[in-house]
JSON list of C-alpha atoms in Angstrom, two decimals:
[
{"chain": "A", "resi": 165, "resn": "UNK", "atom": "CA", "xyz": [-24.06, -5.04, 68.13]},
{"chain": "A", "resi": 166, "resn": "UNK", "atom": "CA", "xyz": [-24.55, -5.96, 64.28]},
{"chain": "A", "resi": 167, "resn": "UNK", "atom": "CA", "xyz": [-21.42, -3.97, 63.96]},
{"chain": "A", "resi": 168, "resn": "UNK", "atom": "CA", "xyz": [-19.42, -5.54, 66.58]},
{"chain": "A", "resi": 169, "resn": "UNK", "atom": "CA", "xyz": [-20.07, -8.88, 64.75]},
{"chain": "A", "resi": 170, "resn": "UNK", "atom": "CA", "xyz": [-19.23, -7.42, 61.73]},
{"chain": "A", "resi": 171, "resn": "UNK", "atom": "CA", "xyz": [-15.50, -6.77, 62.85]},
{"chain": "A", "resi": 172, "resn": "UNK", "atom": "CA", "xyz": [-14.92, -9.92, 64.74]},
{"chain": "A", "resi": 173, "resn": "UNK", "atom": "CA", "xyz": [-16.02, -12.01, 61.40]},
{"chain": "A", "resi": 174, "resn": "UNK", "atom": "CA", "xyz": [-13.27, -9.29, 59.85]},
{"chain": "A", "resi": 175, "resn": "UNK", "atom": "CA", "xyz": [-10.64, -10.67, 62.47]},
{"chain": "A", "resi": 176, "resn": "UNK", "atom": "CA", "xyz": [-11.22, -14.25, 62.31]},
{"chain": "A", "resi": 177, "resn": "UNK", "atom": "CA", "xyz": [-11.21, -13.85, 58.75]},
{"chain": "A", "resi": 178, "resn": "UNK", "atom": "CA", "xyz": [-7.44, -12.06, 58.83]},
{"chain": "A", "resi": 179, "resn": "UNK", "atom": "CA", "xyz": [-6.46, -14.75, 61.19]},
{"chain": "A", "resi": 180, "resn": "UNK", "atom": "CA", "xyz": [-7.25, -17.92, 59.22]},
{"chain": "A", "resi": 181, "resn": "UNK", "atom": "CA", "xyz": [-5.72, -15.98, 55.91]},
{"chain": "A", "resi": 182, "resn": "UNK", "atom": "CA", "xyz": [-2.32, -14.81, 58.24]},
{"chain": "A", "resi": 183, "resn": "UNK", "atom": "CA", "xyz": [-2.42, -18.64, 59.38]},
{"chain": "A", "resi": 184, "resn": "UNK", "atom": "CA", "xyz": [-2.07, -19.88, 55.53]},
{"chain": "A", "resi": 185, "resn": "UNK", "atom": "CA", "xyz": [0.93, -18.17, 54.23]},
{"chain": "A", "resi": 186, "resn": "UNK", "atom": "CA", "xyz": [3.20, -19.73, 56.33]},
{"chain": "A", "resi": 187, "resn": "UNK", "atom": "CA", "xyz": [5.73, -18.33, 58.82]},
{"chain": "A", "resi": 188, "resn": "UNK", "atom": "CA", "xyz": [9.34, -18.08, 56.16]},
{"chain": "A", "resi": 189, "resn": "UNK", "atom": "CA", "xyz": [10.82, -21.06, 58.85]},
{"chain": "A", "resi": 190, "resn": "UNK", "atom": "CA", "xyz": [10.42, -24.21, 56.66]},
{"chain": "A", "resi": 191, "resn": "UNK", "atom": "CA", "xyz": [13.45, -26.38, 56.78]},
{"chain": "A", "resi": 192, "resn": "UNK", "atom": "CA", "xyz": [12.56, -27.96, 53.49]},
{"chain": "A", "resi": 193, "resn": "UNK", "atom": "CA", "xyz": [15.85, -28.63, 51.72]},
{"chain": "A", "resi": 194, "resn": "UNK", "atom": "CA", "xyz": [15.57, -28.65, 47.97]},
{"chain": "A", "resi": 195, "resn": "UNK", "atom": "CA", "xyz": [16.62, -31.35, 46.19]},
{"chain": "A", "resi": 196, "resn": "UNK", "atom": "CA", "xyz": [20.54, -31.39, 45.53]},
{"chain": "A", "resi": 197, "resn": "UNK", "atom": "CA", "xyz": [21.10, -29.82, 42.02]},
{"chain": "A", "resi": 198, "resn": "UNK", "atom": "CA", "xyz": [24.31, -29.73, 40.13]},
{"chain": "A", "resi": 199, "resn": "UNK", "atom": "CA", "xyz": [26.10, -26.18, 40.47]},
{"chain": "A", "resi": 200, "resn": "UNK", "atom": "CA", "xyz": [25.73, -24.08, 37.70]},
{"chain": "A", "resi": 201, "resn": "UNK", "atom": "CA", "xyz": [28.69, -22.56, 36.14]},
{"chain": "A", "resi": 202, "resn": "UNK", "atom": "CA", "xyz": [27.92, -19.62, 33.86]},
{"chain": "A", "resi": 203, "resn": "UNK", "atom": "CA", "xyz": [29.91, -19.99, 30.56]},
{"chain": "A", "resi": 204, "resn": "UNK", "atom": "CA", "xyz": [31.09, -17.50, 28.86]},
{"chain": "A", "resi": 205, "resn": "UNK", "atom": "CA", "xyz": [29.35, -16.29, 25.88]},
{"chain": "A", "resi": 206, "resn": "UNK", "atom": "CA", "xyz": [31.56, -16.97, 22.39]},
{"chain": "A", "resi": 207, "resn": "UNK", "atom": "CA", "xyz": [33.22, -13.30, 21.62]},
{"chain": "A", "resi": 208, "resn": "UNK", "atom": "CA", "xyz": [31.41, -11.35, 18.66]},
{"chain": "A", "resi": 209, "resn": "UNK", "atom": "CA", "xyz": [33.01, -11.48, 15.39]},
{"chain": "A", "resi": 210, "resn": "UNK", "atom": "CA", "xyz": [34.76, -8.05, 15.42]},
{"chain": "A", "resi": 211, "resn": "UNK", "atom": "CA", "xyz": [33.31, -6.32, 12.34]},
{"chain": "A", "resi": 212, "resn": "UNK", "atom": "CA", "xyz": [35.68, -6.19, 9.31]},
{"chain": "A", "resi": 213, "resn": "UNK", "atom": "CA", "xyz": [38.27, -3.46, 9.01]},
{"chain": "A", "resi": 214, "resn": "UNK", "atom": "CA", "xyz": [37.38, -0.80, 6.75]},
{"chain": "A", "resi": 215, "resn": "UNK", "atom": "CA", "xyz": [40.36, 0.98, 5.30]},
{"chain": "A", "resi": 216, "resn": "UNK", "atom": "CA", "xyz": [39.67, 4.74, 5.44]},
{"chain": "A", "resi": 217, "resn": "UNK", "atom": "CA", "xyz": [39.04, 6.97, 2.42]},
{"chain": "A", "resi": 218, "resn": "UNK", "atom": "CA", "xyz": [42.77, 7.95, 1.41]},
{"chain": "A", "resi": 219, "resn": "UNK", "atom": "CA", "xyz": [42.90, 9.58, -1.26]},
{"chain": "A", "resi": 220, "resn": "UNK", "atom": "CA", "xyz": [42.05, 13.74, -2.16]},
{"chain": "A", "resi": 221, "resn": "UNK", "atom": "CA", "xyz": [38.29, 13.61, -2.96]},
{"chain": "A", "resi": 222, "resn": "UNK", "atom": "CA", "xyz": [37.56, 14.12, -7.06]},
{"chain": "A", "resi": 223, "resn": "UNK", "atom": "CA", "xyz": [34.21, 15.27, -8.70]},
{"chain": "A", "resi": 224, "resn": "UNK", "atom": "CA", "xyz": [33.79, 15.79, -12.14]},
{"chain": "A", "resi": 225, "resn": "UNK", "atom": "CA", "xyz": [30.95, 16.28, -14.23]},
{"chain": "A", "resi": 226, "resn": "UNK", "atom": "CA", "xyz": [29.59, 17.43, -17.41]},
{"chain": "A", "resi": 227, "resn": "UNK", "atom": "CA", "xyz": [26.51, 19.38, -18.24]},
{"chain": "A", "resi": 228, "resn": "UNK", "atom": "CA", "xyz": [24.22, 18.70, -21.31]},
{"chain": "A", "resi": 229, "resn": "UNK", "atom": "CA", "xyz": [21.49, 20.93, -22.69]},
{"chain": "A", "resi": 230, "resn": "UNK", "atom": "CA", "xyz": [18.38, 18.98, -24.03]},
{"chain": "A", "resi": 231, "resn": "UNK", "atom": "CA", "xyz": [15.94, 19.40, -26.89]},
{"chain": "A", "resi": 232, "resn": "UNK", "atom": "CA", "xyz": [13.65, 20.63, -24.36]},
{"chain": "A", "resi": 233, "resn": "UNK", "atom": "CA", "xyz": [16.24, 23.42, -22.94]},
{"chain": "A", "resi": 234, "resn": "UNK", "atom": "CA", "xyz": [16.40, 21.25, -20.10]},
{"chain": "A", "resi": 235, "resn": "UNK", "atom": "CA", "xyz": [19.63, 20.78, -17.94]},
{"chain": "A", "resi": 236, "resn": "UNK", "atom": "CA", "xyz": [21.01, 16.98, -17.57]},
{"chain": "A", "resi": 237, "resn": "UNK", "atom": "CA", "xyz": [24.26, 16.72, -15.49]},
{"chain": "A", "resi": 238, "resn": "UNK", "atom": "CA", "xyz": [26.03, 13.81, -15.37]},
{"chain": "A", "resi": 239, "resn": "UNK", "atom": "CA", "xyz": [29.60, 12.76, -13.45]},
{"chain": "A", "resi": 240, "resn": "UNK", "atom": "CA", "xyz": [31.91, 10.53, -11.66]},
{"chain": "A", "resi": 241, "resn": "UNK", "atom": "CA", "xyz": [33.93, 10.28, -8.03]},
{"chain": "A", "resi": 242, "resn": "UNK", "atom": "CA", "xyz": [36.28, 8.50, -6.22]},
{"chain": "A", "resi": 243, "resn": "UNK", "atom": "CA", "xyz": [34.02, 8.45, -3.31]},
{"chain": "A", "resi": 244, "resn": "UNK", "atom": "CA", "xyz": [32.92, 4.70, -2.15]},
{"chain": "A", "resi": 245, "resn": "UNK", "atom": "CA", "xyz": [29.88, 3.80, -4.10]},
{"chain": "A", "resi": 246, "resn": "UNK", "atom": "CA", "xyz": [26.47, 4.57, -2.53]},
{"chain": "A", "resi": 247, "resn": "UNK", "atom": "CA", "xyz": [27.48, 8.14, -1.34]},
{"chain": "A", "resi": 248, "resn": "UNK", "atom": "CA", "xyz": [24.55, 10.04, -1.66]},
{"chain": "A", "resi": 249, "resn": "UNK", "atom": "CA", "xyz": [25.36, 13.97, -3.72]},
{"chain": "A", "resi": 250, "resn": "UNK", "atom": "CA", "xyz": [23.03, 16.78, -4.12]},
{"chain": "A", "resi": 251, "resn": "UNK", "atom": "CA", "xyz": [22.89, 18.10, -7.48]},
{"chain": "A", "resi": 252, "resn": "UNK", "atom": "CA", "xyz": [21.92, 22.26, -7.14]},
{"chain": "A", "resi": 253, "resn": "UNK", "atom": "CA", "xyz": [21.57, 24.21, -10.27]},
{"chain": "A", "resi": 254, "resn": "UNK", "atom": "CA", "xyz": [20.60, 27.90, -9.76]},
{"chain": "A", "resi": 255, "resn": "UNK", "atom": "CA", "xyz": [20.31, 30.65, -12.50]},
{"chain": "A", "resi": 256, "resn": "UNK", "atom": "CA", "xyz": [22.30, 33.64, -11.50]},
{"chain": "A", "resi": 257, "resn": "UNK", "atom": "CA", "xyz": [20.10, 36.08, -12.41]},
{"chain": "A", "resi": 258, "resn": "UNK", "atom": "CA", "xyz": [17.36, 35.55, -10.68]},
{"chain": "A", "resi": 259, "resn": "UNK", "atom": "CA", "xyz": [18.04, 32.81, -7.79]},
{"chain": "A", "resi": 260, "resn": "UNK", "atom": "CA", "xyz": [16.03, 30.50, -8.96]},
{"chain": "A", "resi": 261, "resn": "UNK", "atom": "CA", "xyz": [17.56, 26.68, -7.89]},
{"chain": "A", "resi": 262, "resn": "UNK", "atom": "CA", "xyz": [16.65, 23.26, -8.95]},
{"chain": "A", "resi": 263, "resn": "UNK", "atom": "CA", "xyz": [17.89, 20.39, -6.59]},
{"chain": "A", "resi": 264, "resn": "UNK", "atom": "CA", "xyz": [17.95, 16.64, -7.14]},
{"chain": "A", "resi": 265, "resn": "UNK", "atom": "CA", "xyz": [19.74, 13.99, -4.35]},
{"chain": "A", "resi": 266, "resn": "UNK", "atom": "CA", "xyz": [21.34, 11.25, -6.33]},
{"chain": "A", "resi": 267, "resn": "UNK", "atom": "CA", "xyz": [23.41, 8.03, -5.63]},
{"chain": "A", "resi": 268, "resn": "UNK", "atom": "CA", "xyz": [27.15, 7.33, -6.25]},
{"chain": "A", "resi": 269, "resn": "UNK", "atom": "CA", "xyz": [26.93, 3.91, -8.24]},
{"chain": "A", "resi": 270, "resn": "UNK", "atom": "CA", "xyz": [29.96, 2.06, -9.82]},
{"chain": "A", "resi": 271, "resn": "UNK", "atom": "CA", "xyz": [31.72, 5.77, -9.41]},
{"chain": "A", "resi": 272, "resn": "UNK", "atom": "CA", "xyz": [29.43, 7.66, -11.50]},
{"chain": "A", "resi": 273, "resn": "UNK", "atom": "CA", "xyz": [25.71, 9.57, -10.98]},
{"chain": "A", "resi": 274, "resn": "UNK", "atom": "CA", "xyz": [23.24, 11.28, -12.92]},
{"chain": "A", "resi": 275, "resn": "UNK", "atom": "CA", "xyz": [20.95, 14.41, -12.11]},
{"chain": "A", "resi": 276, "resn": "UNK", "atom": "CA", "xyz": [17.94, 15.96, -14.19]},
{"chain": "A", "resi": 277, "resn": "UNK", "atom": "CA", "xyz": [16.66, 17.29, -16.03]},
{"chain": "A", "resi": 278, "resn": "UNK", "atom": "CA", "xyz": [16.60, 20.72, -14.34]},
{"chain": "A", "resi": 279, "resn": "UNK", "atom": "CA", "xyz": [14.11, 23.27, -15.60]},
{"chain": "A", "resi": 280, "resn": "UNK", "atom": "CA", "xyz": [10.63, 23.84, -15.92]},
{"chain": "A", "resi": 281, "resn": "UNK", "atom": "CA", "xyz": [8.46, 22.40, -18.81]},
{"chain": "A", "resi": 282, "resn": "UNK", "atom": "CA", "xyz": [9.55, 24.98, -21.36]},
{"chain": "A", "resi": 283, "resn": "UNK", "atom": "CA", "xyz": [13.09, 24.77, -20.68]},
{"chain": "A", "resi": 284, "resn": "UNK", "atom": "CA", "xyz": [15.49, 27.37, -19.22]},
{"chain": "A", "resi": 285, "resn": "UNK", "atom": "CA", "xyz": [16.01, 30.74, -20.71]},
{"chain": "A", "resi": 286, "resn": "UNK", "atom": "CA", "xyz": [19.08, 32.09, -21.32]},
{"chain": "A", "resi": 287, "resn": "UNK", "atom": "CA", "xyz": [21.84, 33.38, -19.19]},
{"chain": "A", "resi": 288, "resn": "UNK", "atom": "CA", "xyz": [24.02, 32.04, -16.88]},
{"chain": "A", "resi": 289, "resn": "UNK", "atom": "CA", "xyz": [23.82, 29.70, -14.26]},
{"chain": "A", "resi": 290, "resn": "UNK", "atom": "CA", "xyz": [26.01, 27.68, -11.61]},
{"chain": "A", "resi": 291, "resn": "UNK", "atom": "CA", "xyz": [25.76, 24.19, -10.88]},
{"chain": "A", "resi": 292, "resn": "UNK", "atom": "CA", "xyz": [27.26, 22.34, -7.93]},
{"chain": "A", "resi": 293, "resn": "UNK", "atom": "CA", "xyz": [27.67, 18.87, -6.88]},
{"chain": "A", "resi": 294, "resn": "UNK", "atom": "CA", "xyz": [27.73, 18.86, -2.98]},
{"chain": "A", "resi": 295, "resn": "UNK", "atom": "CA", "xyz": [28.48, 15.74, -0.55]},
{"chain": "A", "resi": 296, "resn": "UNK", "atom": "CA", "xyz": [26.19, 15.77, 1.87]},
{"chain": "A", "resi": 297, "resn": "UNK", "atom": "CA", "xyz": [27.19, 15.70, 5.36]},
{"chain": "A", "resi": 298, "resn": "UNK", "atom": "CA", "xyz": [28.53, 12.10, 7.29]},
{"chain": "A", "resi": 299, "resn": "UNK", "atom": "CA", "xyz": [25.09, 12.03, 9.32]},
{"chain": "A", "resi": 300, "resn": "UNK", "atom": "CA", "xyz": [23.01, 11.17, 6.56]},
{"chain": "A", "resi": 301, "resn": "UNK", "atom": "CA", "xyz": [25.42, 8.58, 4.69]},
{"chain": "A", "resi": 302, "resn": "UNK", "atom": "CA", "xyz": [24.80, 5.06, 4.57]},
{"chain": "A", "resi": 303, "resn": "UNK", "atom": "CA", "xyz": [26.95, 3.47, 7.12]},
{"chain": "A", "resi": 304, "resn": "UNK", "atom": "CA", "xyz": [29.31, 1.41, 4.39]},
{"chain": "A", "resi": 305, "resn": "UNK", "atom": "CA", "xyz": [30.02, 5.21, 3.39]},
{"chain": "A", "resi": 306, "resn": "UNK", "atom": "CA", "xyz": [30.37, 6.83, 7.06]},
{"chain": "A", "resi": 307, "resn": "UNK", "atom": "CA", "xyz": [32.85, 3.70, 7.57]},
{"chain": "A", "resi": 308, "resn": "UNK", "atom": "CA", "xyz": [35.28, 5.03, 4.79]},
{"chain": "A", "resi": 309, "resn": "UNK", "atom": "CA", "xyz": [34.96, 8.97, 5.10]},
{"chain": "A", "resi": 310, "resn": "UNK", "atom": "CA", "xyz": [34.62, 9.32, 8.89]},
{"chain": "A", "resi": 311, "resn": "UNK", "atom": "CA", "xyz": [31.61, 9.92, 11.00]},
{"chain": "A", "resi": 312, "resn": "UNK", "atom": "CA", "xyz": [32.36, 13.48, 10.83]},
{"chain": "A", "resi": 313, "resn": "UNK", "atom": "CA", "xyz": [34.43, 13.17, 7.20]},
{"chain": "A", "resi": 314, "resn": "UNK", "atom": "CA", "xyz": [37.34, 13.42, 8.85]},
{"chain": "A", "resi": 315, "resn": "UNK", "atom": "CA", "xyz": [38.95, 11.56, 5.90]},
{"chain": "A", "resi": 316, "resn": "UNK", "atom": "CA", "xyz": [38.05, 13.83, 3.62]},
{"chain": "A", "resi": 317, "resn": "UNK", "atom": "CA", "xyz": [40.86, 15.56, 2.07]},
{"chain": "A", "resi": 318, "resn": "UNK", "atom": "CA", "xyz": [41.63, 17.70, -0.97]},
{"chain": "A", "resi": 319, "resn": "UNK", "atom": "CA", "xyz": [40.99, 21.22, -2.44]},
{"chain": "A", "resi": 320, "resn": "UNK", "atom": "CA", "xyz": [37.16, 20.35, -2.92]},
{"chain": "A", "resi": 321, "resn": "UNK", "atom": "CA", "xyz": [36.71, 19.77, 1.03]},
{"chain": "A", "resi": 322, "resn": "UNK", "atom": "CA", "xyz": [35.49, 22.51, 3.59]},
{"chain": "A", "resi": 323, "resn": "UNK", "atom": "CA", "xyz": [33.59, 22.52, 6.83]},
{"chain": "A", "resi": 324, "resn": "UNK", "atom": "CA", "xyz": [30.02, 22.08, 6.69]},
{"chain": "A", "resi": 325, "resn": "UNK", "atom": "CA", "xyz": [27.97, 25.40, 7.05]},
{"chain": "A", "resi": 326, "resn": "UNK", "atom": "CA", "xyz": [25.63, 23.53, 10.24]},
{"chain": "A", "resi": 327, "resn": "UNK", "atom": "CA", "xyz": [29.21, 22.55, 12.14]},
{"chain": "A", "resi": 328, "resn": "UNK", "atom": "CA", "xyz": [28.50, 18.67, 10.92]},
{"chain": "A", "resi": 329, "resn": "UNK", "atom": "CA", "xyz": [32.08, 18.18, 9.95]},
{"chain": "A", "resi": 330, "resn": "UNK", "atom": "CA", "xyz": [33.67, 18.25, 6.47]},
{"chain": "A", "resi": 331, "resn": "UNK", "atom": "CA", "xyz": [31.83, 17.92, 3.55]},
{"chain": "A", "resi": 332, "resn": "UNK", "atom": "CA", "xyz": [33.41, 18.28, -0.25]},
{"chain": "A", "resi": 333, "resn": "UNK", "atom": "CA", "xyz": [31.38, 20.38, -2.84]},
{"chain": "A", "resi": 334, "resn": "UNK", "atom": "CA", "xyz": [32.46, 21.09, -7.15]},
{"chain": "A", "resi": 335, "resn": "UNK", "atom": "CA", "xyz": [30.93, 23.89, -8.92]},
{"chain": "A", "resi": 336, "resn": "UNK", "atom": "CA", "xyz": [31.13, 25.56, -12.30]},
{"chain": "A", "resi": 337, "resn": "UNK", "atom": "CA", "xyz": [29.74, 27.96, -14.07]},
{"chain": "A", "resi": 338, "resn": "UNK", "atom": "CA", "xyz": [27.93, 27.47, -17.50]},
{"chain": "A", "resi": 339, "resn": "UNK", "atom": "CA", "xyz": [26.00, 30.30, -20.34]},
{"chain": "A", "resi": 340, "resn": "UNK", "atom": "CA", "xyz": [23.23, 29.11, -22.19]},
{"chain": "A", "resi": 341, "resn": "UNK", "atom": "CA", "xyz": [21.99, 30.38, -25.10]},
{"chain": "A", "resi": 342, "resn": "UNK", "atom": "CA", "xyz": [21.84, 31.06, -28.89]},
{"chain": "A", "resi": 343, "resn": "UNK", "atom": "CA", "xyz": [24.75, 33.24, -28.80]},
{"chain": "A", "resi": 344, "resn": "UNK", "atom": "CA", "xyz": [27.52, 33.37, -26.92]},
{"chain": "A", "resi": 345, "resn": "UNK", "atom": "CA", "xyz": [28.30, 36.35, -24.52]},
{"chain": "A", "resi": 346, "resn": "UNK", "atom": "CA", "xyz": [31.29, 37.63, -24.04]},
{"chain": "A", "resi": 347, "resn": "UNK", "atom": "CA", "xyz": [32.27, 37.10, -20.80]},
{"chain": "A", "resi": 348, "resn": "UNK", "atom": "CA", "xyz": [36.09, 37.20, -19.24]},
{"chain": "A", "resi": 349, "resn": "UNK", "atom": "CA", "xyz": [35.30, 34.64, -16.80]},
{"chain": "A", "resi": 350, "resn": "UNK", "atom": "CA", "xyz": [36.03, 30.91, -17.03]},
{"chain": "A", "resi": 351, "resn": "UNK", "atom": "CA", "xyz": [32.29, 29.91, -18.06]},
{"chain": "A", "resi": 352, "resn": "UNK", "atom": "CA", "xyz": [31.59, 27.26, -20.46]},
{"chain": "A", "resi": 353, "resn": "UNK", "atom": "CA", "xyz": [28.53, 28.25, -23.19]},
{"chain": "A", "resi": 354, "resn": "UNK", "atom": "CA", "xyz": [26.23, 25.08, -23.68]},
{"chain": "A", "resi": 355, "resn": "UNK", "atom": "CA", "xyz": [24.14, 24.96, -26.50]},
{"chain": "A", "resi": 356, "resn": "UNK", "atom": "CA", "xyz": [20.98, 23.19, -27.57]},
{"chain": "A", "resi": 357, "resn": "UNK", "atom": "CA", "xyz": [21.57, 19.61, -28.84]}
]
């Protein structure tokens, strides 16, 4: 019987709750408002037009060879400013590279020094400017050359080896030491300064 009680308290309980929400058939008319309109939001200022990069793309650069028998390179581009290159140097002989990322800035950029502490021994070695790839660009630069450098154009430009689109790359070959090799190549012998 204690149970029985039990379930009719339950019931008159769900009752009295049921009979204070109401039965969704109030008549209560809210109080006249004015019509909303929704306005149209101001268009965005279109961004400004960025003329793409043109022209055939240009690196040049120069090597020096320190006191130290350390490797400085040092260049210039027509690419927009802020362009991010990759300086590589790597001695032929054995494979060994060096690598330093540097900034375009005012149309010229600056790498090094390459080499360990006690400077690089002699014999020959290869140094390349690449442009890296479109993806990793600032977005002033992506603007100008393309999100895939499609507006890269000249004899320096290929495809990039990961399919990211066209990249542009300069490379040249340079001796160093005491005395000069003879070599039938186009190599340029640096010196110690």
């Amino acid at each position: 019987m204690n149970v029985w009680y039990r379930w009719c308290g339950l019931g008159v309980m769900l009752v009295l709750l049921a009979g204070c929400g109401g039965n969704g058939n109030d008549t209560a008319e809210a109080p006249d408002e004015p019509e909303q309109v929704a306005q149209p939001s101001p268009p965005a200022e279109p961004e400004p037009e960025v003329e793409p990069f043109a022209e055939p793309v240009a690196i040049e650069f120069a090597v020096s060879l320190g006191s130290d028998r350390r490797l400085l390179v040092e260049g210039e581009s027509n690419l927009p400013d802020t362009t991010r290159l990759q300086v590589v140097v790597e001695r032929e002989l054995s494979g060994v590279r060096w690598q330093e990322r540097t900034t375009l800035t005012g149309g010229r950029f600056q790498a090094g020094p390459f080499g360990s502490g006690s400077g690089l021994p002699d014999g020959g070695y290869t140094i390349t400017v690449n442009l890296s790839e479109a993806t990793v660009q600032p977005s002033e630069v992506r603007a100008r050359i393309g999100e895939r450098g499609e507006h890269l154009s000249g004899p320096l430009v290929g495809t990039s080896r990961h399919g990211l689109g066209q990249v542009a790359s300069a490379s040249r070959r340079f001796l160093i030491g005491s005395e000069p090799r003879r070599t039938h190549d186009n190599v340029e012998v640096l010196g110690v300064q």
